[in-house]
Short mmCIF file of C-alpha atoms in Angstrom, two decimals:
data_model
loop_
_atom_site.label_atom_id
_atom_site.label_comp_id
_atom_site.label_asym_id
_atom_site.label_seq_id
_atom_site.Cartn_x
_atom_site.Cartn_y
_atom_site.Cartn_z
CA MET A 1 121.90 23.56 123.22
CA ILE A 2 124.32 22.06 120.67
CA LEU A 3 125.71 25.52 119.91
CA ASP A 4 126.22 26.11 123.65
CA ILE A 5 128.31 22.95 123.78
CA LEU A 6 130.29 23.70 120.63
CA PHE A 7 130.65 27.43 121.31
CA PRO A 8 130.30 27.96 125.06
CA ASN A 9 130.06 31.45 126.49
CA ARG A 10 133.41 32.63 127.80
CA CYS A 11 134.58 35.41 130.06
CA ILE A 12 135.73 38.29 127.86
CA GLN A 13 138.75 38.81 130.13
CA CYS A 14 140.20 35.38 130.95
CA ASN A 15 138.30 33.13 128.49
CA THR A 16 136.94 30.86 131.23
CA ILE A 17 133.68 29.11 130.30
CA ILE A 18 130.82 30.82 132.14
CA ASP A 19 127.02 30.77 132.30
CA PRO A 20 125.39 31.87 129.02
CA GLU A 21 123.79 34.89 130.74
CA LEU A 22 127.06 36.24 132.16
CA LEU A 23 129.71 38.50 130.67
CA VAL A 24 132.68 37.84 132.94
CA CYS A 25 133.57 35.24 135.54
CA GLY A 26 133.35 35.99 139.24
CA LEU A 27 137.09 36.58 139.60
CA CYS A 28 137.22 39.05 136.72
CA PHE A 29 134.02 40.77 137.87
CA SER A 30 135.97 41.93 140.92
CA GLN A 31 138.35 43.76 138.56
CA ILE A 32 135.61 46.04 137.21
CA HIS A 33 135.90 49.48 138.75
CA PHE A 34 132.38 50.60 139.62
CA THR A 35 132.07 54.27 140.51
CA HIS A 36 129.88 54.05 143.64
CA TYR A 37 128.59 57.58 142.89
CA ASN A 38 125.40 58.93 144.42
CA TYR A 39 122.89 60.01 141.76
CA PHE A 40 121.52 62.82 143.95
CA GLU A 41 124.84 64.24 145.17
CA ASN A 42 127.84 65.94 143.60
CA ASN A 43 130.13 63.54 141.78
CA PRO A 44 132.67 63.95 138.94
CA VAL A 45 130.05 63.51 136.20
CA LYS A 46 127.66 66.05 137.70
CA GLU A 47 130.47 68.50 138.39
CA LYS A 48 131.72 68.29 134.82
CA CYS A 49 128.21 68.59 133.35
CA SER A 50 127.48 71.64 135.48
CA LEU A 51 130.34 73.46 133.76
CA PHE A 52 128.44 73.22 130.47
CA PHE A 53 124.71 73.24 131.24
CA PRO A 54 122.22 73.20 134.15
CA VAL A 55 122.11 69.56 135.25
CA GLU A 56 119.81 68.10 137.88
CA ASN A 57 121.51 64.81 138.71
CA ALA A 58 124.13 62.57 137.13
CA PHE A 59 125.47 59.04 137.46
CA SER A 60 128.02 56.73 135.85
CA LEU A 61 128.20 52.98 136.33
CA ILE A 62 131.89 52.25 135.76
CA GLN A 63 135.26 53.93 135.26
CA PHE A 64 136.57 53.99 131.68
CA GLU A 65 140.26 53.61 132.37
CA GLU A 66 143.04 52.88 129.90
CA GLU A 67 143.80 49.16 129.42
CA SER A 68 140.98 48.18 131.79
CA LEU A 69 138.27 45.54 131.75
CA SER A 70 135.71 48.34 131.88
CA ARG A 71 137.01 49.80 128.64
CA GLN A 72 137.04 46.35 127.05
CA ILE A 73 133.38 45.83 128.00
CA ILE A 74 132.32 49.07 126.33
CA HIS A 75 134.36 48.31 123.22
CA GLU A 76 132.83 44.83 122.98
CA LEU A 77 129.39 46.43 123.16
CA LYS A 78 130.07 49.10 120.55
CA TYR A 79 132.45 47.52 118.07
CA ARG A 80 132.14 43.71 118.35
CA SER A 81 128.40 43.32 117.64
CA ARG A 82 127.63 42.27 121.21
CA GLU A 83 124.43 44.24 121.71
CA ARG A 84 123.34 41.96 124.57
CA ILE A 85 126.03 43.55 126.76
CA GLY A 86 123.72 46.56 126.99
CA LYS A 87 121.20 44.46 128.92
CA ILE A 88 123.89 43.19 131.29
CA LEU A 89 125.13 46.72 131.96
CA ALA A 90 121.55 47.80 132.64
CA GLU A 91 121.16 45.00 135.18
CA TRP A 92 124.35 46.14 136.92
CA MET A 93 123.01 49.69 136.83
CA ILE A 94 119.70 48.64 138.41
CA ASP A 95 121.63 47.12 141.32
CA ARG A 96 123.29 50.46 141.99
CA LEU A 97 120.87 53.23 140.97
CA ASP A 98 117.94 54.31 143.15
CA PHE A 99 115.75 57.17 141.88
CA ARG A 100 113.86 57.19 145.20
CA ASP A 101 110.66 59.19 144.64
CA ASP A 102 112.19 61.47 142.00
CA HIS A 103 111.91 59.43 138.83
CA PRO A 104 112.64 61.22 135.54
CA ASP A 105 109.69 61.57 133.17
CA LEU A 106 111.45 60.22 130.09
CA LEU A 107 114.59 58.30 129.10
CA VAL A 108 116.26 59.74 125.99
CA THR A 109 119.25 58.21 124.21
CA VAL A 110 122.03 59.99 122.37
CA PRO A 111 121.35 59.01 118.75
CA LEU A 112 123.59 57.57 116.07
CA HIS A 113 123.55 59.05 112.61
CA PRO A 114 121.44 56.81 110.28
CA LYS A 115 124.57 55.88 108.32
CA LYS A 116 126.40 54.84 111.49
CA LEU A 117 123.33 52.91 112.62
CA ARG A 118 123.32 50.97 109.35
CA GLU A 119 127.04 50.26 109.67
CA ARG A 120 126.82 49.03 113.26
CA GLY A 121 123.40 47.40 112.92
CA TYR A 122 122.17 48.65 116.29
CA ASN A 123 122.42 51.58 118.69
CA GLN A 124 124.40 50.34 121.69
CA LEU A 125 122.19 52.41 124.02
CA HIS A 126 118.80 51.03 123.03
CA LEU A 127 118.71 47.65 124.78
CA PHE A 128 120.37 49.21 127.82
CA THR A 129 117.72 51.95 127.97
CA GLU A 130 114.79 49.65 127.27
CA THR A 131 115.88 47.37 130.12
CA LEU A 132 116.00 50.33 132.50
CA SER A 133 112.65 51.57 131.19
CA GLU A 134 110.96 48.26 131.94
CA PHE A 135 112.41 47.96 135.45
CA TYR A 136 111.79 51.56 136.58
CA ASP A 137 108.54 51.94 134.63
CA ILE A 138 109.79 55.10 132.89
CA PRO A 139 108.99 55.60 129.18
CA PHE A 140 111.81 55.98 126.67
CA ASP A 141 112.12 57.82 123.36
CA HIS A 142 114.90 56.92 120.93
CA GLU A 143 113.62 59.42 118.34
CA LEU A 144 113.34 62.64 120.33
CA VAL A 145 116.83 63.76 119.33
CA LYS A 146 118.46 63.21 115.95
CA ARG A 147 122.09 63.48 114.90
CA ASN A 148 122.46 65.82 111.95
CA HIS A 149 125.97 64.95 110.80
CA TYR A 150 127.86 61.73 110.24
CA SER A 151 131.19 61.47 112.03
CA LYS A 152 133.61 58.78 113.13
CA ALA A 153 133.41 57.39 116.65
CA GLN A 154 134.44 59.67 119.51
CA ALA A 155 136.92 57.05 120.68
CA LEU A 156 138.73 57.31 117.35
CA LYS A 157 139.01 61.11 117.41
CA ASP A 158 141.77 63.15 118.94
CA LYS A 159 140.80 65.57 121.70
CA LYS A 160 140.70 68.58 119.37
CA HIS A 161 138.12 67.00 117.07
CA ARG A 162 136.01 65.70 119.95
CA LEU A 163 135.22 69.30 120.84
CA LYS A 164 133.55 70.03 117.51
CA THR A 165 129.87 69.18 117.84
CA THR A 166 128.23 72.47 116.85
CA ASN A 167 124.75 71.89 115.39
CA THR A 168 125.33 68.15 115.57
CA PHE A 169 121.94 67.41 117.18
CA SER A 170 118.37 68.67 117.00
CA VAL A 171 115.07 67.88 118.74
CA THR A 172 112.52 66.27 116.42
CA GLN A 173 109.25 67.09 118.22
CA PRO A 174 107.85 69.50 120.82
CA VAL A 175 108.81 68.63 124.39
CA SER A 176 108.25 70.84 127.42
CA GLY A 177 107.85 70.55 131.15
CA LYS A 178 109.70 67.22 131.31
CA HIS A 179 112.53 65.93 133.47
CA ILE A 180 114.57 64.02 130.92
CA LEU A 181 117.26 61.49 131.76
CA LEU A 182 119.80 61.71 128.94
CA ILE A 183 121.64 58.43 128.37
CA ASP A 184 125.03 57.93 126.69
CA ASP A 185 127.73 55.27 126.75
CA VAL A 186 130.98 57.04 127.67
CA PHE A 187 131.44 60.48 129.23
CA THR A 188 134.78 61.96 128.14
CA THR A 189 134.91 65.71 127.47
CA GLY A 190 131.18 66.10 128.13
CA ASN A 191 130.78 67.84 124.81
CA THR A 192 128.34 65.38 123.25
CA VAL A 193 126.08 65.24 126.30
CA SER A 194 126.22 69.03 126.58
CA SER A 195 125.21 69.50 122.94
CA VAL A 196 122.18 67.23 123.31
CA ALA A 197 121.24 68.68 126.70
CA TRP A 198 121.10 72.23 125.36
CA GLU A 199 118.83 71.15 122.51
CA ILE A 200 116.45 69.63 125.06
CA LEU A 201 116.65 72.59 127.43
CA ASN A 202 116.07 75.08 124.63
CA ALA A 203 113.08 73.11 123.35
CA GLY A 204 110.96 74.05 126.36
CA ASP A 205 110.75 74.24 130.13
CA ASN A 206 112.66 70.99 130.63
CA LYS A 207 115.12 69.64 133.18
CA VAL A 208 117.99 67.31 132.27
CA SER A 209 119.78 64.63 134.26
CA VAL A 210 122.56 62.45 132.84
CA LEU A 211 123.21 58.72 132.98
CA VAL A 212 126.25 57.12 131.35
CA MET A 213 127.63 53.61 131.28
CA ALA A 214 131.21 54.74 131.85
CA VAL A 215 133.13 57.88 132.72
CA ASP A 216 136.60 58.87 131.54
CA ILE A 217 137.54 62.04 133.43
#
């Protein structure tokens, strides 16, 4: 309580004091560009994924535009040690994503390399995924896929180097006959998601759908 008084929670955009459970104030919330995609229909994420691998369904929560509040939210989550933002994004996702009667069998996160995980202290996808798992009653597996090579963040790479992800990932255990929802933070070139998806598809008779926090296409 004393800490809340001395260090109140503030909107990350305008610095207004807000409820401890919120991320932005009501006025700034209206500045977030949600995608309004339909998970079961063609949308920019699904269309881009389909160029690289057979994708069942795809969805993104927000647009990842230059100099936008959406981009700031993702950067706060990934680079400012604000892991709790993952739970808030999951709650926003729950308000907008309906699996109907076609729930995936398993939620799988794109992994960090162990060195990157030690540096950051957390995987920005884990709390997000675990919140979705609890609400939708779908199991998750953070260990199904591993990252084989250490590399700097995608956001810090130029476009040429973002395309180099050959043999970056591998599946750690047998998996077959599953509809897997692959979860990542930002969809840019689609190369990372594609690399993980092919590992899952090649592991057995699996189907892959994609869920990302933000899309930059």
